[in-house]
Coordinates of C-alpha atoms in Angstrom, one line a residue:
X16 CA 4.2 -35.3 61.1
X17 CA 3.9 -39.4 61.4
X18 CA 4.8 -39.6 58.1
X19 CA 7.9 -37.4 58.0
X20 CA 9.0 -38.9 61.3
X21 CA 8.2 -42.4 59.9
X22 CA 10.7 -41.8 56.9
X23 CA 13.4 -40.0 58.9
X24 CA 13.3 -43.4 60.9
X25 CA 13.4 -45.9 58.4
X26 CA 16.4 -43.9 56.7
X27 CA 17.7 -44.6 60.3
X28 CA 17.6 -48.1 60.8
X29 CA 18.6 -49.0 57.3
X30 CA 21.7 -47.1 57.2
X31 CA 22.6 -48.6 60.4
X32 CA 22.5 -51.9 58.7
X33 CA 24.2 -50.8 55.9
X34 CA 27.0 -49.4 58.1
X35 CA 27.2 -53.0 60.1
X36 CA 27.4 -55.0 57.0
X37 CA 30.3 -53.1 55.7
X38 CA 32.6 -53.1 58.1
X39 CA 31.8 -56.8 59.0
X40 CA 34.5 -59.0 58.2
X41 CA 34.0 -61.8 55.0
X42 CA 35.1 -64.2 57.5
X43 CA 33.1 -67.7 57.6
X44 CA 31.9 -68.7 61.1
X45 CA 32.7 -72.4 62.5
X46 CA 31.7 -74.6 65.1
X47 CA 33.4 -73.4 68.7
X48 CA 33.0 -69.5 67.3
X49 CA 32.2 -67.6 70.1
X50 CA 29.5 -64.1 69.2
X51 CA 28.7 -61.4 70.4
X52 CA 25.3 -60.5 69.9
X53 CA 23.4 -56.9 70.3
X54 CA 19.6 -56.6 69.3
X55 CA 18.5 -52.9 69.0
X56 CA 15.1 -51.7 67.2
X57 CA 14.0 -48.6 65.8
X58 CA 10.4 -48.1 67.0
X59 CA 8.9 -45.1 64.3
X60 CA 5.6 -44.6 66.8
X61 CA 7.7 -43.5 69.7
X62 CA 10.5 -42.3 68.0
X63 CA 12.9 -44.2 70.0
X64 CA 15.6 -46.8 70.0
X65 CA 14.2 -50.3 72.3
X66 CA 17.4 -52.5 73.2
X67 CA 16.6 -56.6 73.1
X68 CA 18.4 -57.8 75.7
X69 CA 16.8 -60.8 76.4
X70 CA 18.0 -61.9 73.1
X71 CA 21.7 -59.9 73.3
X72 CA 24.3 -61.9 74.8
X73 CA 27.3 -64.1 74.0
X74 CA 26.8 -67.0 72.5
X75 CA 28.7 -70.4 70.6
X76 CA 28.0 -72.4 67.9
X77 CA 27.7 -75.8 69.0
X78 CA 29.0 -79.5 67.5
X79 CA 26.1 -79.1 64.9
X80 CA 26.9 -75.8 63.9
X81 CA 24.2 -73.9 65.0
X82 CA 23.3 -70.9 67.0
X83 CA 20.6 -71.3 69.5
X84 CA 19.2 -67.8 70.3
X85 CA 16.2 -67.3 73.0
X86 CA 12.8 -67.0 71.7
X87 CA 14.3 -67.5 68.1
X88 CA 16.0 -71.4 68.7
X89 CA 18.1 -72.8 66.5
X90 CA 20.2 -70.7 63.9
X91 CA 22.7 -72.5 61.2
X92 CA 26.0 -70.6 61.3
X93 CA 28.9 -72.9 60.5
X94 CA 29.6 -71.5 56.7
X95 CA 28.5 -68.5 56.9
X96 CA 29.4 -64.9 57.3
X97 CA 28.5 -62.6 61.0
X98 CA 26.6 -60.2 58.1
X99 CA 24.1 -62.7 56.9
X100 CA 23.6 -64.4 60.4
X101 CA 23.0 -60.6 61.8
X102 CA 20.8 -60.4 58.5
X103 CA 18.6 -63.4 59.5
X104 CA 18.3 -62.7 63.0
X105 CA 16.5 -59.3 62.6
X106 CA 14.1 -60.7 60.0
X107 CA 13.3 -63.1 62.2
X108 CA 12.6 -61.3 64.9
X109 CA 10.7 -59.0 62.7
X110 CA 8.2 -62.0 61.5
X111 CA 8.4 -63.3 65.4
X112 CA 6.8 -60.8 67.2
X113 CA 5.2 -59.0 64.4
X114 CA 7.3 -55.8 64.9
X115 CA 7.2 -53.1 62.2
X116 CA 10.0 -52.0 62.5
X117 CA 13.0 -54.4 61.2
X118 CA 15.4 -54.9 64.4
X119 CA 19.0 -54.3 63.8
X120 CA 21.1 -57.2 65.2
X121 CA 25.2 -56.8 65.2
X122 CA 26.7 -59.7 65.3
X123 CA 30.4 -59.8 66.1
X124 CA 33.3 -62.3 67.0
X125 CA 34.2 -62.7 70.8
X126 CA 36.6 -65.8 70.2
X127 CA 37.5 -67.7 67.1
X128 CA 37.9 -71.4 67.7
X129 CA 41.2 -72.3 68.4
X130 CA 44.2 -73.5 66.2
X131 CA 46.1 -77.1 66.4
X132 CA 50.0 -77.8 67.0
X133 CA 51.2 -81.1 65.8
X134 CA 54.2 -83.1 65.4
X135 CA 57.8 -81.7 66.2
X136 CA 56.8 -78.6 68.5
X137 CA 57.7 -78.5 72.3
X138 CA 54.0 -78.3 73.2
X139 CA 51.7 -79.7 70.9
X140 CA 47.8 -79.4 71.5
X141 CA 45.3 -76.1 71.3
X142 CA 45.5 -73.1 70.9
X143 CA 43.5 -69.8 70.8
X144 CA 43.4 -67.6 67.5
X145 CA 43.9 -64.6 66.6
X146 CA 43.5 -62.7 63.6
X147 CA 46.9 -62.0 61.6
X148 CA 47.9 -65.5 62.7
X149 CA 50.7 -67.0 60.7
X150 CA 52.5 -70.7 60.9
X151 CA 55.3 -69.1 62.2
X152 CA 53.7 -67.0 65.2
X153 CA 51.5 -70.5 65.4
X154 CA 54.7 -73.0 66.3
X155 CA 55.9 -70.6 68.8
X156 CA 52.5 -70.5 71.0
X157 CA 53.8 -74.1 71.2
X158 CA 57.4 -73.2 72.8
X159 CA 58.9 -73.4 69.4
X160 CA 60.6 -76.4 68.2
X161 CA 61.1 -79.5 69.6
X162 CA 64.6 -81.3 70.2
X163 CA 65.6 -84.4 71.2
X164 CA 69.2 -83.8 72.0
X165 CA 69.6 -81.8 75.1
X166 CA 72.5 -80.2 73.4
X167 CA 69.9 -77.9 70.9
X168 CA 68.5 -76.3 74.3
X169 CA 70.0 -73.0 73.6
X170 CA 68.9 -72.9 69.4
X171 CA 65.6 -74.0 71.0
X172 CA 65.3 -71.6 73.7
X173 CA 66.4 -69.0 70.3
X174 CA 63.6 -70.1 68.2
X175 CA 61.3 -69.7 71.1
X176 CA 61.8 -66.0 71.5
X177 CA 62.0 -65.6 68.3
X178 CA 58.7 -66.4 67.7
X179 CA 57.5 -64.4 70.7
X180 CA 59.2 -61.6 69.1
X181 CA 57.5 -62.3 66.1
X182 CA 54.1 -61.9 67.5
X183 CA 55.1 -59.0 70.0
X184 CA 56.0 -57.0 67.2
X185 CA 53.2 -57.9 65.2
X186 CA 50.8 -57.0 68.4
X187 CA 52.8 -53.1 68.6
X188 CA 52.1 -52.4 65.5
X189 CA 48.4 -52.9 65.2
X190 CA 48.1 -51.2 68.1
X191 CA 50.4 -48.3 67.1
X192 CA 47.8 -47.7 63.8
X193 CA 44.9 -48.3 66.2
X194 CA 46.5 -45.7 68.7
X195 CA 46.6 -43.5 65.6
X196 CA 43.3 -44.0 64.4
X197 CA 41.7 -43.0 67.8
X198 CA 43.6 -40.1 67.8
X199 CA 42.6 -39.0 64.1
X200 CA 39.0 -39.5 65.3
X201 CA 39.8 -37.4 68.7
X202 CA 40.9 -34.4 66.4
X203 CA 38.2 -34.8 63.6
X204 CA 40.6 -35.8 61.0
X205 CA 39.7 -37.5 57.5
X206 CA 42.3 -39.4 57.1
X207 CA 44.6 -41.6 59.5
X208 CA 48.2 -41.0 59.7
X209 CA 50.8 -43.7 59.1
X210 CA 52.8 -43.8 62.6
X211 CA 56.9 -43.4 61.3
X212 CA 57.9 -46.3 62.6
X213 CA 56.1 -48.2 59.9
X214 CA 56.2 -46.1 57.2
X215 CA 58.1 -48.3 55.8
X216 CA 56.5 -51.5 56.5
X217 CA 54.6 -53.6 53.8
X218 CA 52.8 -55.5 56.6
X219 CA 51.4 -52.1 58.2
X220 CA 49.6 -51.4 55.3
X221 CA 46.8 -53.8 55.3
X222 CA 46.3 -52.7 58.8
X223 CA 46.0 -49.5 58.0
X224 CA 43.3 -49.7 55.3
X225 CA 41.7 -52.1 58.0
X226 CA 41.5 -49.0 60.7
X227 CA 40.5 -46.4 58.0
X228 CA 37.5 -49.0 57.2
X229 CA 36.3 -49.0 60.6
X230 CA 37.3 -45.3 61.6
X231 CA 34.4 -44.8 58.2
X232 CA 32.2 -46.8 59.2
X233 CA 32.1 -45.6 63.2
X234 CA 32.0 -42.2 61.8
X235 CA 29.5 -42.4 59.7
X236 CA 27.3 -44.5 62.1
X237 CA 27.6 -41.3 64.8
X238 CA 27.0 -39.1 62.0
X239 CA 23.3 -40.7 61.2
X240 CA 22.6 -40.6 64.8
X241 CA 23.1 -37.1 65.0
X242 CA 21.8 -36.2 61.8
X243 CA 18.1 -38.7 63.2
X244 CA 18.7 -36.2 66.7
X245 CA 18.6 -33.1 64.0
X246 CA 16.0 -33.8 61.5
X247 CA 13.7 -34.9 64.5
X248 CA 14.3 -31.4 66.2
X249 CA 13.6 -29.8 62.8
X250 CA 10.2 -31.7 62.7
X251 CA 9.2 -30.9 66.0
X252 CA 10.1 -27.2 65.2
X253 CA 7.9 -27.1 62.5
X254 CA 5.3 -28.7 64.2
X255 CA 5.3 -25.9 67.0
X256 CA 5.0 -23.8 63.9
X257 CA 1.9 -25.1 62.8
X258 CA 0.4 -25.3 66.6
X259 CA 1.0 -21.7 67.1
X260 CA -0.7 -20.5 63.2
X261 CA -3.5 -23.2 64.0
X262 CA -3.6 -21.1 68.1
X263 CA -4.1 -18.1 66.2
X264 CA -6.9 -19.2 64.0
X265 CA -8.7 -20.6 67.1
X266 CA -7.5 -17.1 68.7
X267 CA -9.5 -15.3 66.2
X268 CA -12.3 -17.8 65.9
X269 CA -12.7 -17.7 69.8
X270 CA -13.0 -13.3 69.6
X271 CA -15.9 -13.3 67.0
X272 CA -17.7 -15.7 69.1
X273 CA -17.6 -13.5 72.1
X274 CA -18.2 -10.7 69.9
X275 CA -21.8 -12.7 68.7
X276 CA -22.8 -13.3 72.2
X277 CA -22.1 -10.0 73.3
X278 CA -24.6 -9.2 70.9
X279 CA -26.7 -11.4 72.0
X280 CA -26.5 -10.5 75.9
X281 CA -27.6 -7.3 74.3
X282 CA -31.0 -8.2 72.0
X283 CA -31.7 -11.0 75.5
X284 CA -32.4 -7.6 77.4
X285 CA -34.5 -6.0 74.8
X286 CA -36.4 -9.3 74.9
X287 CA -35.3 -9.7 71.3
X288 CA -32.9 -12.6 71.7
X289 CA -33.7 -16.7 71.1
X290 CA -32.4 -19.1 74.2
X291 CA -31.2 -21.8 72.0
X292 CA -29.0 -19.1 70.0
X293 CA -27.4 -18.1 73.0
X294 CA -26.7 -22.0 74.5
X295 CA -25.3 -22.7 71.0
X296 CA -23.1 -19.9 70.9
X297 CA -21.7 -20.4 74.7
X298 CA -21.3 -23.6 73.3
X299 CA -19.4 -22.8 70.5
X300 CA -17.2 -21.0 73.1
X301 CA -16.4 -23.5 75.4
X302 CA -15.4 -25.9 72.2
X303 CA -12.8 -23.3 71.4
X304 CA -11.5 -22.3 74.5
X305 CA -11.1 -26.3 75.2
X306 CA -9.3 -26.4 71.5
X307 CA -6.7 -23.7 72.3
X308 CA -6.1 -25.5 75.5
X309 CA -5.2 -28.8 73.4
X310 CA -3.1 -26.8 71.6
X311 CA -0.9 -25.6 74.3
X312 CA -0.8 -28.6 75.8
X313 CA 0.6 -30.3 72.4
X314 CA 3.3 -27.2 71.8
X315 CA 4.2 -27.6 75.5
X316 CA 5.0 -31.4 74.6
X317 CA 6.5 -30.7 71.5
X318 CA 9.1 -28.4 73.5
X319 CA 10.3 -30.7 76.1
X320 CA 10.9 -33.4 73.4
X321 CA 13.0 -30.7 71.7
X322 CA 14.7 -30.2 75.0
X323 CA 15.5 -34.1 74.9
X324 CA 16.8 -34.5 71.6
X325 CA 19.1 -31.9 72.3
X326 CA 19.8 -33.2 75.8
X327 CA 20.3 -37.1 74.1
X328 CA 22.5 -35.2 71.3
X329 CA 24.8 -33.8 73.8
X330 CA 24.7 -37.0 75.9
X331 CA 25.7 -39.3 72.5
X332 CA 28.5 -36.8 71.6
X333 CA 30.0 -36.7 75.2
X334 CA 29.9 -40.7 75.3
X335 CA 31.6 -41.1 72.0
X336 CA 34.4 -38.9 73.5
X337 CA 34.4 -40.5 76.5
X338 CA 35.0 -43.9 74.5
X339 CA 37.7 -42.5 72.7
X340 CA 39.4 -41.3 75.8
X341 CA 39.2 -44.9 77.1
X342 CA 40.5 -46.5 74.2
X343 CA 43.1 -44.1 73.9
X344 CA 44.2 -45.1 77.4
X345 CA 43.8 -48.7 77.3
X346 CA 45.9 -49.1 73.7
X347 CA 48.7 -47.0 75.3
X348 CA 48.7 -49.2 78.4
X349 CA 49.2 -52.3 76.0
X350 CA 52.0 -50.5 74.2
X351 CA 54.1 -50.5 77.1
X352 CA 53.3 -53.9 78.4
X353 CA 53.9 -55.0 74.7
X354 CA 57.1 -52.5 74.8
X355 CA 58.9 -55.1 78.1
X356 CA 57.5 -58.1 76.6
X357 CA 59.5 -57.2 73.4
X358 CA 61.8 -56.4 75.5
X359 CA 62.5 -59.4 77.2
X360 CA 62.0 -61.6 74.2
X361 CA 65.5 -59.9 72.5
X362 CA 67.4 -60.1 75.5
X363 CA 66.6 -64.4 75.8
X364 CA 67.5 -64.1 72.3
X365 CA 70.8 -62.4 72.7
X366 CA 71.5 -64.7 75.4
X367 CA 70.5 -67.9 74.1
X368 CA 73.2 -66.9 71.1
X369 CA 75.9 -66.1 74.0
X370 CA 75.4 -69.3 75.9
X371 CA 75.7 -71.5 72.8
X372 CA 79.6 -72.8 72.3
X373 CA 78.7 -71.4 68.4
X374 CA 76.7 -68.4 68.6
X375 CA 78.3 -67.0 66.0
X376 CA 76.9 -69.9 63.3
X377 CA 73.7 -70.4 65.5
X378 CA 71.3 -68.8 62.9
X379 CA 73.0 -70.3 59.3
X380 CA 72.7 -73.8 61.3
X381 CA 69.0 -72.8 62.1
X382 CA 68.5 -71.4 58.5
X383 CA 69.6 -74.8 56.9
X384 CA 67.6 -76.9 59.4
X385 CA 65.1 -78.9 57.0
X386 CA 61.9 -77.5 58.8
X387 CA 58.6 -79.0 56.9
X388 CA 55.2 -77.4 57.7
X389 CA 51.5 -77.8 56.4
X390 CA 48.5 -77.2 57.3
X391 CA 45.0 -79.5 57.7
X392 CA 41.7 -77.2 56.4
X393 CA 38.3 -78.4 56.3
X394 CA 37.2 -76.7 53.4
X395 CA 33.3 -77.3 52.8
X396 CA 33.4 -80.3 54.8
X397 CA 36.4 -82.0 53.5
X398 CA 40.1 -82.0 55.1
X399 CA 43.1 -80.7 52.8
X400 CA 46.6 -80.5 53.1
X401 CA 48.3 -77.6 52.4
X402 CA 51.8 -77.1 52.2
X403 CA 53.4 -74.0 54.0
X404 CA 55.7 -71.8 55.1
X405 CA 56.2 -69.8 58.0
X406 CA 54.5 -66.6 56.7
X407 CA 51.4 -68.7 55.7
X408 CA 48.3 -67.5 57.1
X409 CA 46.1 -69.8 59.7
X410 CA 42.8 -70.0 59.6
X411 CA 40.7 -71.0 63.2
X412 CA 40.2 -74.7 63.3
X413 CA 43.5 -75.2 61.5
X414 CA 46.2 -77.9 62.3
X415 CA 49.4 -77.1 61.7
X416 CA 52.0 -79.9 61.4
X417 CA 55.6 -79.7 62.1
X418 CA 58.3 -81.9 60.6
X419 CA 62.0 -80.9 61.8
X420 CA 65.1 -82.2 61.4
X421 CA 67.7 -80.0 62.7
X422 CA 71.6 -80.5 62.6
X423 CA 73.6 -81.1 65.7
X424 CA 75.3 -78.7 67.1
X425 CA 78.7 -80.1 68.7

């Protein structure tokens, strides 16, 4: 039975690492990261999941680039991935507190470290990231471009929203694949469908195959909990099995012995029967009877932990709903903030291009503005320059320079 359940667990706990390294993200931490970090451990002798929480918590990774962690101190983390830090942190925990178990740690991203304007934006300085960040969306977290004639206040104000509409529409349509993904996952589906207002969008589709990586790996990580639920039920089934052939034998066992002394009862009246042959059988009893009583007891026990797997089976499916209900709700509440955001972004655009005494040539003047961008990466400890454009992606810690020289509009 240890052994079975032992195996059943470890299959447990590894998979759930496997599932955590996969859908982790090849992205390489830096110093100001802010993580998230969850300690959970398998424990095989009591066949239940022990949650670290002196050790779970947020956490950043200071000026040196390290992690410091209660009980574990300092961790290096600038360089490398969440997967290998969540990696190290169970092992050493394992070797820590000599557990035999290996903890699983999941390690995830609650900030990045912010981004950098410089040079001709309205508000240079920092910034917070966010994945999908591009120069483009970048410059208008600054206010857009900047302008020293007063006169370009209306191109500027343009710009401006046209960034904002940039990122707003950016924003609606993650959310509209993640608000289809939690609905595949609500109806059991295999496969995620593309919403139609991006079916034809090329930007959508790396999104997409980001959402169906993380609806697989979610699904596969409920999956091994209820299949661990199941296979432990099954064990404890069989192990009532055994009790009750083992309750016969003893059953059986129990009515020869009475069937001896009754014997003997009758020889001890003929005078024919030995004392110590009678103690050893009443003996013999009593060591059966108390046998078949340990027996019940362990079948009674064996039932009420089948009763609570089923009751924690019920419980983990009704909180996975419940999650999806809530996520459901929140992404559709962001929709329609992100719907009047979008909203009011087009209508300063369409009325920055009314108020400006050339409207009609507002964007060719903007198009042939000689805009210069580039971006400063420390790459293994050394600063580049990188020349971009406004579709190149930014990386957190990045500074993104701005060069402008825009035409005046009369």
């Amino acid at each position: 039975m240890k052994t079975i359940t032992k195996t059943v667990s470890a299959a447990f706990t590894v998979a759930l690492l496997l599932a955590s390294a996969a859908s982790a993200e090849e992205y390489r931490l830096g110093v100001m990261d802010k993580l998230r970090i969850r300690v959970a451990e398998w424990q095989t002798a009591e066949g239940a999941i022990r949650d670290w929480s002196a050790v779970s918590g947020d956490y950043s990774i200071g000026a040196d680039g390290a992690l410091s962690l209660p009980f574990i101190g300092q961790l290096q983390a600038d360089g490398r991935t969440a997967a290998e830090l969540s990696v190290e942190i169970g092992k050493k925990m394992q070797v820590l507190f000599g557990l035999k178990d290996l903890p699983s740690a999941s390690v995830e991203i609650a900030e990045y470290r912010p981004v950098y304007l410089s040079g001709e934006v309205q508000t240079p300085g920092a910034y917070p990231y966010a994945p999908g960040l591009t120069v483009l969306k970048a410059v208008s977290f600054g206010g857009g471009l900047r302008r020293a004639d007063p006169g370009q206040r209306f191109a500027r104000d343009f710009l401006r929203s046209e960034g904002e509409a940039a990122v707003y529409v950016a924003e609606r349509n993650r959310l509209l694949i993640r608000r289809a993904r939690i609905v595949a996952e609500m109806s059991g589906a295999k496969d995620i469908e593309m919403p139609k207002e991006l079916e034809k969008s090329e930007e959508a589709r790396p999104i997409m195959e980001s959402e169906k990586a993380l609806m697989t790996s979610r699904e596969k990580r409920l999956r091994l909990q209820l299949t661990a639920l199941a296979d432990l039920k099954s064990l404890l089934d069989n192990e009532i099995g055994s009790l009750g052939k083992k309750s016969e034998t003893q059953t059986r066992q129990l009515e020869l012995v009475h069937g001896d002394l009754s014997k003997m009862d009758a020889l001890a009246e003929k005078g024919l029967a030995i004392s110590s042959r009678r103690l050893a059988l009443e003996q013999r009893t009593a060591d059966l009877q108390a046998a078949l009583l340990d027996i019940d007891t362990a079948t009674l026990k064996a039932r009420q932990d089948i009763n609570k797997a089923g009751q924690d089976e019920t419980n983990l499916q009704n909180d996975w709903d419940a999650q999806l209900a809530q996520e459901l709700q929140n992404t559709e509440q962001e929709l329609d903030t992100l719907a009047l955001k979008l909203g009011t972004s087009r209508d300063l655009m369409s009325e920055a291009l009314m108020q400006s005494s050339d409207a009609a040539s507002l964007k060719g003047g903007l198009s042939a503005a000689n805009i210069g961008y580039s971006i400063l990466r420390t790459v293994k400890g050394k600063a580049e320059e990188i020349r971009a454009t406004e579709t190149t992606p930014v990386l957190p810690g990045d500074v993104v320079k701005v060069d402008v020289n825009l035409p005046v509009t009369q």
